[in-house]
C-alpha cells in the first residue's frame, strides 16, 4: 500500500511541479519583457509577485513529489512473529 501511495504522490507531484513551473516561467517571461521594454518603469511588482507565488507553488509540489519518492523507496519493515518473545 505504501508503494502505491508513493507512486500516486510522485505522479501528482511531478505533474504539478511541471505545470506550476511552466506557468510561472511564462508569466515571469511576459513581465520581464514588459519590464525591459519600459526600462524598468512597469512590471517590477509583477515579477516579484509571479516569482514569489509561482516559486512557492512549485516548491510545494516538488515537496509532494519528494514525499512520494521517500514513501516508495522506504526499506521494508522486518517481519516479526507475534509470539516470538514468548517461545
PDB file of N, CA, C and O in Angstrom:
ATOM      1  N   UNK A   1       0.816  -1.184   0.000  1.00  0.00           N
ATOM      2  CA  UNK A   1       0.000   0.000   0.000  1.00  0.00           C
ATOM      3  C   UNK A   1       0.872   1.265   0.000  1.00  0.00           C
ATOM      4  O   UNK A   1       0.520   2.252  -0.629  1.00  0.00           O
ATOM      5  N   UNK A   2       1.994   1.184   0.720  1.00  0.00           N
ATOM      6  CA  UNK A   2       2.889   2.335   0.787  1.00  0.00           C
ATOM      7  C   UNK A   2       3.502   2.616  -0.588  1.00  0.00           C
ATOM      8  O   UNK A   2       3.676   3.776  -0.965  1.00  0.00           O
ATOM      9  N   UNK A   3       3.808   1.575  -1.335  1.00  0.00           N
ATOM     10  CA  UNK A   3       4.367   1.769  -2.679  1.00  0.00           C
ATOM     11  C   UNK A   3       3.354   2.432  -3.605  1.00  0.00           C
ATOM     12  O   UNK A   3       3.709   3.305  -4.398  1.00  0.00           O
ATOM     13  N   UNK A   4       2.099   2.000  -3.514  1.00  0.00           N
ATOM     14  CA  UNK A   4       1.064   2.569  -4.378  1.00  0.00           C
ATOM     15  C   UNK A   4       0.816   4.038  -4.037  1.00  0.00           C
ATOM     16  O   UNK A   4       0.720   4.879  -4.935  1.00  0.00           O
ATOM     17  N   UNK A   5       0.727   4.355  -2.754  1.00  0.00           N
ATOM     18  CA  UNK A   5       0.532   5.743  -2.346  1.00  0.00           C
ATOM     19  C   UNK A   5       1.727   6.605  -2.757  1.00  0.00           C
ATOM     20  O   UNK A   5       1.556   7.737  -3.217  1.00  0.00           O
ATOM     21  N   UNK A   6       2.934   6.065  -2.615  1.00  0.00           N
ATOM     22  CA  UNK A   6       4.120   6.788  -3.049  1.00  0.00           C
ATOM     23  C   UNK A   6       4.119   7.048  -4.541  1.00  0.00           C
ATOM     24  O   UNK A   6       4.502   8.134  -4.994  1.00  0.00           O
ATOM     25  N   UNK A   7       3.675   6.066  -5.306  1.00  0.00           N
ATOM     26  CA  UNK A   7       3.610   6.230  -6.761  1.00  0.00           C
ATOM     27  C   UNK A   7       2.592   7.303  -7.149  1.00  0.00           C
ATOM     28  O   UNK A   7       2.859   8.133  -8.024  1.00  0.00           O
ATOM     29  N   UNK A   8       1.452   7.309  -6.483  1.00  0.00           N
ATOM     30  CA  UNK A   8       0.429   8.322  -6.770  1.00  0.00           C
ATOM     31  C   UNK A   8       0.952   9.715  -6.414  1.00  0.00           C
ATOM     32  O   UNK A   8       0.790  10.668  -7.189  1.00  0.00           O
ATOM     33  N   UNK A   9       1.580   9.847  -5.242  1.00  0.00           N
ATOM     34  CA  UNK A   9       2.123  11.149  -4.849  1.00  0.00           C
ATOM     35  C   UNK A   9       3.234  11.604  -5.786  1.00  0.00           C
ATOM     36  O   UNK A   9       3.339  12.802  -6.095  1.00  0.00           O
ATOM     37  N   UNK A  10       4.054  10.675  -6.247  1.00  0.00           N
ATOM     38  CA  UNK A  10       5.110  11.042  -7.192  1.00  0.00           C
ATOM     39  C   UNK A  10       4.519  11.548  -8.495  1.00  0.00           C
ATOM     40  O   UNK A  10       4.982  12.556  -9.056  1.00  0.00           O
ATOM     41  N   UNK A  11       3.495  10.858  -8.999  1.00  0.00           N
ATOM     42  CA  UNK A  11       2.886  11.273 -10.264  1.00  0.00           C
ATOM     43  C   UNK A  11       2.221  12.644 -10.130  1.00  0.00           C
ATOM     44  O   UNK A  11       2.420  13.525 -10.973  1.00  0.00           O
ATOM     45  N   UNK A  12       1.435  12.831  -9.072  1.00  0.00           N
ATOM     46  CA  UNK A  12       0.768  14.117  -8.881  1.00  0.00           C
ATOM     47  C   UNK A  12       1.773  15.243  -8.635  1.00  0.00           C
ATOM     48  O   UNK A  12       1.612  16.348  -9.150  1.00  0.00           O
ATOM     49  N   UNK A  13       2.802  14.957  -7.845  1.00  0.00           N
ATOM     50  CA  UNK A  13       3.815  15.971  -7.568  1.00  0.00           C
ATOM     51  C   UNK A  13       4.596  16.363  -8.806  1.00  0.00           C
ATOM     52  O   UNK A  13       4.887  17.544  -9.023  1.00  0.00           O
ATOM     53  N   UNK A  14       4.920  15.382  -9.640  1.00  0.00           N
ATOM     54  CA  UNK A  14       5.665  15.688 -10.868  1.00  0.00           C
ATOM     55  C   UNK A  14       4.826  16.516 -11.828  1.00  0.00           C
ATOM     56  O   UNK A  14       5.316  17.502 -12.405  1.00  0.00           O
ATOM     57  N   UNK A  15       3.556  16.141 -11.990  1.00  0.00           N
ATOM     58  CA  UNK A  15       2.697  16.905 -12.895  1.00  0.00           C
ATOM     59  C   UNK A  15       2.469  18.324 -12.373  1.00  0.00           C
ATOM     60  O   UNK A  15       2.511  19.288 -13.141  1.00  0.00           O
ATOM     61  N   UNK A  16       2.243  18.469 -11.070  1.00  0.00           N
ATOM     62  CA  UNK A  16       2.011  19.791 -10.504  1.00  0.00           C
ATOM     63  C   UNK A  16       3.273  20.650 -10.564  1.00  0.00           C
ATOM     64  O   UNK A  16       3.198  21.852 -10.808  1.00  0.00           O
ATOM     65  N   UNK A  17       4.434  20.023 -10.346  1.00  0.00           N
ATOM     66  CA  UNK A  17       5.689  20.776 -10.426  1.00  0.00           C
ATOM     67  C   UNK A  17       5.915  21.295 -11.844  1.00  0.00           C
ATOM     68  O   UNK A  17       6.275  22.458 -12.038  1.00  0.00           O
ATOM     69  N   UNK A  18       5.714  20.437 -12.812  1.00  0.00           N
ATOM     70  CA  UNK A  18       5.884  20.882 -14.200  1.00  0.00           C
ATOM     71  C   UNK A  18       4.882  21.970 -14.567  1.00  0.00           C
ATOM     72  O   UNK A  18       5.240  22.977 -15.192  1.00  0.00           O
ATOM     73  N   UNK A  19       3.643  21.785 -14.181  1.00  0.00           N
ATOM     74  CA  UNK A  19       2.615  22.772 -14.513  1.00  0.00           C
ATOM     75  C   UNK A  19       2.910  24.119 -13.853  1.00  0.00           C
ATOM     76  O   UNK A  19       2.906  25.157 -14.516  1.00  0.00           O
ATOM     77  N   UNK A  20       3.126  24.102 -12.541  1.00  0.00           N
ATOM     78  CA  UNK A  20       3.385  25.361 -11.822  1.00  0.00           C
ATOM     79  C   UNK A  20       4.654  26.036 -12.331  1.00  0.00           C
ATOM     80  O   UNK A  20       4.698  27.252 -12.480  1.00  0.00           O
ATOM     81  N   UNK A  21       5.685  25.245 -12.587  1.00  0.00           N
ATOM     82  CA  UNK A  21       6.932  25.815 -13.067  1.00  0.00           C
ATOM     83  C   UNK A  21       6.803  26.445 -14.434  1.00  0.00           C
ATOM     84  O   UNK A  21       7.276  27.563 -14.669  1.00  0.00           O
ATOM     85  N   UNK A  22       6.134  25.753 -15.345  1.00  0.00           N
ATOM     86  CA  UNK A  22       5.994  26.290 -16.703  1.00  0.00           C
ATOM     87  C   UNK A  22       5.084  27.508 -16.744  1.00  0.00           C
ATOM     88  O   UNK A  22       5.377  28.493 -17.447  1.00  0.00           O
ATOM     89  N   UNK A  23       3.990  27.480 -16.004  1.00  0.00           N
ATOM     90  CA  UNK A  23       3.087  28.630 -15.984  1.00  0.00           C
ATOM     91  C   UNK A  23       3.785  29.831 -15.345  1.00  0.00           C
ATOM     92  O   UNK A  23       3.687  30.954 -15.839  1.00  0.00           O
ATOM     93  N   UNK A  24       4.502  29.589 -14.256  1.00  0.00           N
ATOM     94  CA  UNK A  24       5.225  30.686 -13.597  1.00  0.00           C
ATOM     95  C   UNK A  24       6.283  31.277 -14.513  1.00  0.00           C
ATOM     96  O   UNK A  24       6.437  32.501 -14.586  1.00  0.00           O
ATOM     97  N   UNK A  25       7.005  30.413 -15.207  1.00  0.00           N
ATOM     98  CA  UNK A  25       8.018  30.923 -16.132  1.00  0.00           C
ATOM     99  C   UNK A  25       7.396  31.727 -17.268  1.00  0.00           C
ATOM    100  O   UNK A  25       7.971  32.715 -17.719  1.00  0.00           O
ATOM    101  N   UNK A  26       6.225  31.312 -17.719  1.00  0.00           N
ATOM    102  CA  UNK A  26       5.540  32.071 -18.768  1.00  0.00           C
ATOM    103  C   UNK A  26       5.156  33.467 -18.303  1.00  0.00           C
ATOM    104  O   UNK A  26       5.397  34.464 -18.998  1.00  0.00           O
ATOM    105  N   UNK A  27       4.556  33.551 -17.112  1.00  0.00           N
ATOM    106  CA  UNK A  27       4.171  34.853 -16.581  1.00  0.00           C
ATOM    107  C   UNK A  27       5.391  35.716 -16.277  1.00  0.00           C
ATOM    108  O   UNK A  27       5.390  36.925 -16.525  1.00  0.00           O
ATOM    109  N   UNK A  28       6.427  35.104 -15.739  1.00  0.00           N
ATOM    110  CA  UNK A  28       7.644  35.859 -15.445  1.00  0.00           C
ATOM    111  C   UNK A  28       8.284  36.361 -16.737  1.00  0.00           C
ATOM    112  O   UNK A  28       8.762  37.492 -16.811  1.00  0.00           O
ATOM    113  N   UNK A  29       8.279  35.537 -17.771  1.00  0.00           N
ATOM    114  CA  UNK A  29       8.849  35.950 -19.049  1.00  0.00           C
ATOM    115  C   UNK A  29       8.115  37.121 -19.656  1.00  0.00           C
ATOM    116  O   UNK A  29       8.730  38.083 -20.151  1.00  0.00           O
ATOM    117  N   UNK A  30       6.775  37.089 -19.622  1.00  0.00           N
ATOM    118  CA  UNK A  30       5.989  38.189 -20.173  1.00  0.00           C
ATOM    119  C   UNK A  30       6.220  39.470 -19.374  1.00  0.00           C
ATOM    120  O   UNK A  30       6.381  40.561 -19.925  1.00  0.00           O
ATOM    121  N   UNK A  31       6.256  39.337 -18.039  1.00  0.00           N
ATOM    122  CA  UNK A  31       6.509  40.518 -17.203  1.00  0.00           C
ATOM    123  C   UNK A  31       7.914  41.051 -17.404  1.00  0.00           C
ATOM    124  O   UNK A  31       8.141  42.263 -17.366  1.00  0.00           O
ATOM    125  N   UNK A  32       8.866  40.163 -17.600  1.00  0.00           N
ATOM    126  CA  UNK A  32      10.243  40.593 -17.822  1.00  0.00           C
ATOM    127  C   UNK A  32      10.383  41.347 -19.135  1.00  0.00           C
ATOM    128  O   UNK A  32      11.100  42.353 -19.208  1.00  0.00           O
ATOM    129  N   UNK A  33       9.672  40.912 -20.156  1.00  0.00           N
ATOM    130  CA  UNK A  33       9.692  41.631 -21.430  1.00  0.00           C
ATOM    131  C   UNK A  33       9.100  43.027 -21.248  1.00  0.00           C
ATOM    132  O   UNK A  33       9.637  44.020 -21.755  1.00  0.00           O
ATOM    133  N   UNK A  34       7.995  43.125 -20.489  1.00  0.00           N
ATOM    134  CA  UNK A  34       7.415  44.440 -20.223  1.00  0.00           C
ATOM    135  C   UNK A  34       8.322  45.306 -19.374  1.00  0.00           C
ATOM    136  O   UNK A  34       8.415  46.517 -19.571  1.00  0.00           O
ATOM    137  N   UNK A  35       9.006  44.700 -18.417  1.00  0.00           N
ATOM    138  CA  UNK A  35       9.920  45.433 -17.543  1.00  0.00           C
ATOM    139  C   UNK A  35      11.096  45.985 -18.338  1.00  0.00           C
ATOM    140  O   UNK A  35      11.494  47.138 -18.165  1.00  0.00           O
ATOM    141  N   UNK A  36      11.645  45.162 -19.216  1.00  0.00           N
ATOM    142  CA  UNK A  36      12.774  45.611 -20.039  1.00  0.00           C
ATOM    143  C   UNK A  36      12.303  46.628 -21.079  1.00  0.00           C
ATOM    144  O   UNK A  36      12.977  47.618 -21.343  1.00  0.00           O
ATOM    145  N   UNK A  37      11.111  46.397 -21.652  1.00  0.00           N
ATOM    146  CA  UNK A  37      10.601  47.290 -22.691  1.00  0.00           C
ATOM    147  C   UNK A  37      10.297  48.685 -22.187  1.00  0.00           C
ATOM    148  O   UNK A  37      10.411  49.660 -22.931  1.00  0.00           O
ATOM    149  N   UNK A  38       9.912  48.805 -20.938  1.00  0.00           N
ATOM    150  CA  UNK A  38       9.611  50.128 -20.381  1.00  0.00           C
ATOM    151  C   UNK A  38      10.774  50.680 -19.564  1.00  0.00           C
ATOM    152  O   UNK A  38      10.608  51.670 -18.841  1.00  0.00           O
ATOM    153  N   UNK A  39      11.929  50.056 -19.667  1.00  0.00           N
ATOM    154  CA  UNK A  39      13.148  50.464 -18.961  1.00  0.00           C
ATOM    155  C   UNK A  39      12.954  50.495 -17.441  1.00  0.00           C
ATOM    156  O   UNK A  39      13.442  51.374 -16.744  1.00  0.00           O
ATOM    157  N   UNK A  40      12.208  49.523 -16.949  1.00  0.00           N
ATOM    158  CA  UNK A  40      12.046  49.361 -15.514  1.00  0.00           C
ATOM    159  C   UNK A  40      10.939  50.158 -14.880  1.00  0.00           C
ATOM    160  O   UNK A  40      10.826  50.204 -13.657  1.00  0.00           O
ATOM    161  N   UNK A  41      10.103  50.825 -15.674  1.00  0.00           N
ATOM    162  CA  UNK A  41       9.027  51.637 -15.096  1.00  0.00           C
ATOM    163  C   UNK A  41       7.797  50.808 -14.754  1.00  0.00           C
ATOM    164  O   UNK A  41       7.014  51.194 -13.897  1.00  0.00           O
ATOM    165  N   UNK A  42       7.588  49.705 -15.437  1.00  0.00           N
ATOM    166  CA  UNK A  42       6.404  48.875 -15.190  1.00  0.00           C
ATOM    167  C   UNK A  42       6.813  47.407 -15.124  1.00  0.00           C
ATOM    168  O   UNK A  42       7.793  47.002 -15.732  1.00  0.00           O
ATOM    169  N   UNK A  43       6.045  46.648 -14.398  1.00  0.00           N
ATOM    170  CA  UNK A  43       6.236  45.194 -14.371  1.00  0.00           C
ATOM    171  C   UNK A  43       7.145  44.681 -13.274  1.00  0.00           C
ATOM    172  O   UNK A  43       7.281  43.479 -13.118  1.00  0.00           O
ATOM    173  N   UNK A  44       7.751  45.556 -12.493  1.00  0.00           N
ATOM    174  CA  UNK A  44       8.645  45.096 -11.434  1.00  0.00           C
ATOM    175  C   UNK A  44       7.905  44.377 -10.316  1.00  0.00           C
ATOM    176  O   UNK A  44       8.345  43.359  -9.812  1.00  0.00           O
ATOM    177  N   UNK A  45       6.744  44.938  -9.928  1.00  0.00           N
ATOM    178  CA  UNK A  45       5.948  44.288  -8.891  1.00  0.00           C
ATOM    179  C   UNK A  45       5.393  42.958  -9.378  1.00  0.00           C
ATOM    180  O   UNK A  45       5.275  42.013  -8.602  1.00  0.00           O
ATOM    181  N   UNK A  46       5.038  42.917 -10.636  1.00  0.00           N
ATOM    182  CA  UNK A  46       4.517  41.665 -11.187  1.00  0.00           C
ATOM    183  C   UNK A  46       5.574  40.570 -11.169  1.00  0.00           C
ATOM    184  O   UNK A  46       5.262  39.408 -10.904  1.00  0.00           O
ATOM    185  N   UNK A  47       6.810  40.925 -11.454  1.00  0.00           N
ATOM    186  CA  UNK A  47       7.892  39.933 -11.415  1.00  0.00           C
ATOM    187  C   UNK A  47       8.043  39.337 -10.024  1.00  0.00           C
ATOM    188  O   UNK A  47       8.187  38.123  -9.866  1.00  0.00           O
ATOM    189  N   UNK A  48       7.995  40.203  -9.017  1.00  0.00           N
ATOM    190  CA  UNK A  48       8.123  39.719  -7.634  1.00  0.00           C
ATOM    191  C   UNK A  48       6.915  38.866  -7.257  1.00  0.00           C
ATOM    192  O   UNK A  48       7.052  37.812  -6.637  1.00  0.00           O
ATOM    193  N   UNK A  49       5.737  39.301  -7.644  1.00  0.00           N
ATOM    194  CA  UNK A  49       4.515  38.574  -7.325  1.00  0.00           C
ATOM    195  C   UNK A  49       4.494  37.198  -7.991  1.00  0.00           C
ATOM    196  O   UNK A  49       4.255  36.180  -7.331  1.00  0.00           O
ATOM    197  N   UNK A  50       4.759  37.156  -9.286  1.00  0.00           N
ATOM    198  CA  UNK A  50       4.733  35.876 -10.001  1.00  0.00           C
ATOM    199  C   UNK A  50       5.867  34.960  -9.547  1.00  0.00           C
ATOM    200  O   UNK A  50       5.684  33.755  -9.431  1.00  0.00           O
ATOM    201  N   UNK A  51       7.016  35.551  -9.302  1.00  0.00           N
ATOM    202  CA  UNK A  51       8.133  34.737  -8.828  1.00  0.00           C
ATOM    203  C   UNK A  51       7.883  34.165  -7.444  1.00  0.00           C
ATOM    204  O   UNK A  51       8.218  33.024  -7.153  1.00  0.00           O
ATOM    205  N   UNK A  52       7.277  34.967  -6.570  1.00  0.00           N
ATOM    206  CA  UNK A  52       7.012  34.508  -5.210  1.00  0.00           C
ATOM    207  C   UNK A  52       5.952  33.430  -5.142  1.00  0.00           C
ATOM    208  O   UNK A  52       6.175  32.343  -4.598  1.00  0.00           O
ATOM    209  N   UNK A  53       4.772  33.727  -5.694  1.00  0.00           N
ATOM    210  CA  UNK A  53       3.692  32.745  -5.635  1.00  0.00           C
ATOM    211  C   UNK A  53       3.963  31.531  -6.514  1.00  0.00           C
ATOM    212  O   UNK A  53       3.678  30.401  -6.133  1.00  0.00           O
ATOM    213  N   UNK A  54       4.502  31.767  -7.694  1.00  0.00           N
ATOM    214  CA  UNK A  54       4.818  30.647  -8.578  1.00  0.00           C
ATOM    215  C   UNK A  54       5.931  29.779  -8.022  1.00  0.00           C
ATOM    216  O   UNK A  54       5.881  28.555  -8.106  1.00  0.00           O
ATOM    217  N   UNK A  55       6.922  30.411  -7.422  1.00  0.00           N
ATOM    218  CA  UNK A  55       8.010  29.653  -6.814  1.00  0.00           C
ATOM    219  C   UNK A  55       7.540  28.853  -5.618  1.00  0.00           C
ATOM    220  O   UNK A  55       7.943  27.708  -5.407  1.00  0.00           O
ATOM    221  N   UNK A  56       6.652  29.439  -4.811  1.00  0.00           N
ATOM    222  CA  UNK A  56       6.117  28.741  -3.641  1.00  0.00           C
ATOM    223  C   UNK A  56       5.291  27.527  -4.068  1.00  0.00           C
ATOM    224  O   UNK A  56       5.438  26.441  -3.504  1.00  0.00           O
ATOM    225  N   UNK A  57       4.439  27.709  -5.070  1.00  0.00           N
ATOM    226  CA  UNK A  57       3.634  26.587  -5.549  1.00  0.00           C
ATOM    227  C   UNK A  57       4.515  25.493  -6.145  1.00  0.00           C
ATOM    228  O   UNK A  57       4.262  24.299  -5.945  1.00  0.00           O
ATOM    229  N   UNK A  58       5.551  25.885  -6.857  1.00  0.00           N
ATOM    230  CA  UNK A  58       6.463  24.908  -7.442  1.00  0.00           C
ATOM    231  C   UNK A  58       7.210  24.144  -6.362  1.00  0.00           C
ATOM    232  O   UNK A  58       7.367  22.924  -6.437  1.00  0.00           O
ATOM    233  N   UNK A  59       7.662  24.846  -5.332  1.00  0.00           N
ATOM    234  CA  UNK A  59       8.380  24.175  -4.239  1.00  0.00           C
ATOM    235  C   UNK A  59       7.468  23.241  -3.439  1.00  0.00           C
ATOM    236  O   UNK A  59       7.891  22.151  -3.034  1.00  0.00           O
ATOM    237  N   UNK A  60       6.220  23.640  -3.218  1.00  0.00           N
ATOM    238  CA  UNK A  60       5.285  22.762  -2.508  1.00  0.00           C
ATOM    239  C   UNK A  60       4.987  21.490  -3.301  1.00  0.00           C
ATOM    240  O   UNK A  60       4.941  20.393  -2.739  1.00  0.00           O
ATOM    241  N   UNK A  61       4.787  21.641  -4.595  1.00  0.00           N
ATOM    242  CA  UNK A  61       4.520  20.455  -5.405  1.00  0.00           C
ATOM    243  C   UNK A  61       5.766  19.587  -5.539  1.00  0.00           C
ATOM    244  O   UNK A  61       5.661  18.360  -5.619  1.00  0.00           O
ATOM    245  N   UNK A  62       6.936  20.189  -5.527  1.00  0.00           N
ATOM    246  CA  UNK A  62       8.171  19.401  -5.514  1.00  0.00           C
ATOM    247  C   UNK A  62       8.290  18.631  -4.201  1.00  0.00           C
ATOM    248  O   UNK A  62       8.754  17.488  -4.178  1.00  0.00           O
ATOM    249  N   UNK A  63       7.846  19.232  -3.111  1.00  0.00           N
ATOM    250  CA  UNK A  63       7.826  18.538  -1.831  1.00  0.00           C
ATOM    251  C   UNK A  63       6.899  17.335  -1.839  1.00  0.00           C
ATOM    252  O   UNK A  63       7.206  16.293  -1.251  1.00  0.00           O
ATOM    253  N   UNK A  64       5.751  17.446  -2.514  1.00  0.00           N
ATOM    254  CA  UNK A  64       4.836  16.304  -2.644  1.00  0.00           C
ATOM    255  C   UNK A  64       5.511  15.186  -3.428  1.00  0.00           C
ATOM    256  O   UNK A  64       5.413  14.002  -3.069  1.00  0.00           O
ATOM    257  N   UNK A  65       6.216  15.538  -4.491  1.00  0.00           N
ATOM    258  CA  UNK A  65       6.936  14.538  -5.271  1.00  0.00           C
ATOM    259  C   UNK A  65       8.004  13.841  -4.424  1.00  0.00           C
ATOM    260  O   UNK A  65       8.119  12.623  -4.449  1.00  0.00           O
ATOM    261  N   UNK A  66       8.765  14.614  -3.668  1.00  0.00           N
ATOM    262  CA  UNK A  66       9.827  14.028  -2.847  1.00  0.00           C
ATOM    263  C   UNK A  66       9.263  13.172  -1.718  1.00  0.00           C
ATOM    264  O   UNK A  66       9.861  12.156  -1.343  1.00  0.00           O
ATOM    265  N   UNK A  67       8.110  13.554  -1.171  1.00  0.00           N
ATOM    266  CA  UNK A  67       7.455  12.730  -0.156  1.00  0.00           C
ATOM    267  C   UNK A  67       7.032  11.388  -0.745  1.00  0.00           C
ATOM    268  O   UNK A  67       7.223  10.337  -0.128  1.00  0.00           O
ATOM    269  N   UNK A  68       6.480  11.418  -1.942  1.00  0.00           N
ATOM    270  CA  UNK A  68       6.102  10.168  -2.607  1.00  0.00           C
ATOM    271  C   UNK A  68       7.309   9.300  -2.913  1.00  0.00           C
ATOM    272  O   UNK A  68       7.260   8.077  -2.775  1.00  0.00           O
ATOM    273  N   UNK A  69       8.405   9.931  -3.295  1.00  0.00           N
ATOM    274  CA  UNK A  69       9.629   9.174  -3.566  1.00  0.00           C
ATOM    275  C   UNK A  69      10.174   8.540  -2.296  1.00  0.00           C
ATOM    276  O   UNK A  69      10.647   7.405  -2.314  1.00  0.00           O
ATOM    277  N   UNK A  70      10.096   9.266  -1.185  1.00  0.00           N
ATOM    278  CA  UNK A  70      10.559   8.710   0.085  1.00  0.00           C
ATOM    279  C   UNK A  70       9.681   7.532   0.522  1.00  0.00           C
ATOM    280  O   UNK A  70      10.188   6.540   1.057  1.00  0.00           O
ATOM    281  N   UNK A  71       8.385   7.638   0.303  1.00  0.00           N
ATOM    282  CA  UNK A  71       7.495   6.524   0.648  1.00  0.00           C
ATOM    283  C   UNK A  71       7.760   5.311  -0.230  1.00  0.00           C
ATOM    284  O   UNK A  71       7.715   4.175   0.233  1.00  0.00           O
ATOM    285  N   UNK A  72       8.002   5.553  -1.483  1.00  0.00           N
ATOM    286  CA  UNK A  72       8.203   4.441  -2.428  1.00  0.00           C
ATOM    287  C   UNK A  72       9.528   3.727  -2.190  1.00  0.00           C
ATOM    288  O   UNK A  72       9.609   2.519  -2.354  1.00  0.00           O
ATOM    289  N   UNK A  73      10.562   4.458  -1.804  1.00  0.00           N
ATOM    290  CA  UNK A  73      11.888   3.868  -1.636  1.00  0.00           C
ATOM    291  C   UNK A  73      12.209   3.504  -0.197  1.00  0.00           C
ATOM    292  O   UNK A  73      13.354   3.210   0.111  1.00  0.00           O
ATOM    293  N   UNK A  74      11.225   3.551   0.685  1.00  0.00           N
ATOM    294  CA  UNK A  74      11.467   3.212   2.086  1.00  0.00           C
ATOM    295  C   UNK A  74      11.794   1.727   2.209  1.00  0.00           C
ATOM    296  O   UNK A  74      11.196   0.884   1.526  1.00  0.00           O
ATOM    297  N   UNK A  75      12.749   1.382   3.054  1.00  0.00           N
ATOM    298  CA  UNK A  75      13.065  -0.036   3.225  1.00  0.00           C
ATOM    299  C   UNK A  75      11.900  -0.760   3.890  1.00  0.00           C
ATOM    300  O   UNK A  75      11.203  -0.193   4.736  1.00  0.00           O
ATOM    301  N   UNK A  76      11.675  -2.002   3.520  1.00  0.00           N
ATOM    302  CA  UNK A  76      10.560  -2.732   4.126  1.00  0.00           C
ATOM    303  C   UNK A  76      10.830  -3.018   5.600  1.00  0.00           C
ATOM    304  O   UNK A  76      11.973  -3.190   6.013  1.00  0.00           O
ATOM    305  N   UNK A  77       9.763  -3.034   6.374  1.00  0.00           N
ATOM    306  CA  UNK A  77       9.905  -3.344   7.789  1.00  0.00           C
ATOM    307  C   UNK A  77      10.180  -4.832   7.953  1.00  0.00           C
ATOM    308  O   UNK A  77       9.612  -5.661   7.227  1.00  0.00           O
ATOM    309  N   UNK A  78      11.032  -5.195   8.903  1.00  0.00           N
ATOM    310  CA  UNK A  78      11.287  -6.619   9.110  1.00  0.00           C
ATOM    311  C   UNK A  78      10.039  -7.298   9.680  1.00  0.00           C
ATOM    312  O   UNK A  78       9.336  -6.731  10.506  1.00  0.00           O
ATOM    313  N   UNK A  79       9.793  -8.488   9.205  1.00  0.00           N
ATOM    314  CA  UNK A  79       8.628  -9.234   9.676  1.00  0.00           C
ATOM    315  C   UNK A  79       8.922  -9.813  11.052  1.00  0.00           C
ATOM    316  O   UNK A  79       9.982 -10.361  11.283  1.00  0.00           O
ATOM    317  N   UNK A  80       7.967  -9.701  11.947  1.00  0.00           N
ATOM    318  CA  UNK A  80       8.132 -10.244  13.279  1.00  0.00           C
ATOM    319  C   UNK A  80       7.017 -11.247  13.538  1.00  0.00           C
ATOM    320  O   UNK A  80       5.872 -11.025  13.174  1.00  0.00           O
ATOM    321  N   UNK A  81       7.405 -12.321  14.171  1.00  0.00           N
ATOM    322  CA  UNK A  81       6.421 -13.288  14.596  1.00  0.00           C
ATOM    323  C   UNK A  81       5.839 -12.762  15.906  1.00  0.00           C
ATOM    324  O   UNK A  81       6.581 -12.476  16.842  1.00  0.00           O
ATOM    325  N   UNK A  82       4.526 -12.628  16.012  1.00  0.00           N
ATOM    326  CA  UNK A  82       3.968 -12.019  17.221  1.00  0.00           C
ATOM    327  C   UNK A  82       4.219 -12.839  18.474  1.00  0.00           C
ATOM    328  O   UNK A  82       4.154 -12.327  19.588  1.00  0.00           O
ATOM    329  N   UNK A  83       4.504 -14.120  18.325  1.00  0.00           N
ATOM    330  CA  UNK A  83       4.721 -14.973  19.503  1.00  0.00           C
ATOM    331  C   UNK A  83       6.187 -15.272  19.759  1.00  0.00           C
ATOM    332  O   UNK A  83       6.510 -16.099  20.581  1.00  0.00           O
ATOM    333  N   UNK A  84       7.085 -14.587  19.071  1.00  0.00           N
ATOM    334  CA  UNK A  84       8.497 -14.919  19.180  1.00  0.00           C
ATOM    335  C   UNK A  84       9.075 -14.567  20.551  1.00  0.00           C
ATOM    336  O   UNK A  84      10.021 -15.192  20.996  1.00  0.00           O
ATOM    337  N   UNK A  85       8.554 -13.599  21.238  1.00  0.00           N
ATOM    338  CA  UNK A  85       9.139 -13.254  22.527  1.00  0.00           C
ATOM    339  C   UNK A  85       8.660 -14.199  23.647  1.00  0.00           C
ATOM    340  O   UNK A  85       9.194 -14.170  24.740  1.00  0.00           O
ATOM    341  N   UNK A  86       7.672 -15.023  23.363  1.00  0.00           N
ATOM    342  CA  UNK A  86       7.188 -15.957  24.385  1.00  0.00           C
ATOM    343  C   UNK A  86       7.821 -17.338  24.250  1.00  0.00           C
ATOM    344  O   UNK A  86       7.819 -18.109  25.194  1.00  0.00           O
ATOM    345  N   UNK A  87       8.332 -17.662  23.073  1.00  0.00           N
ATOM    346  CA  UNK A  87       8.882 -19.016  22.871  1.00  0.00           C
ATOM    347  C   UNK A  87      10.318 -18.968  22.447  1.00  0.00           C
ATOM    348  O   UNK A  87      10.800 -18.237  21.717  1.00  0.00           O
TER     349      UNK A  87
END
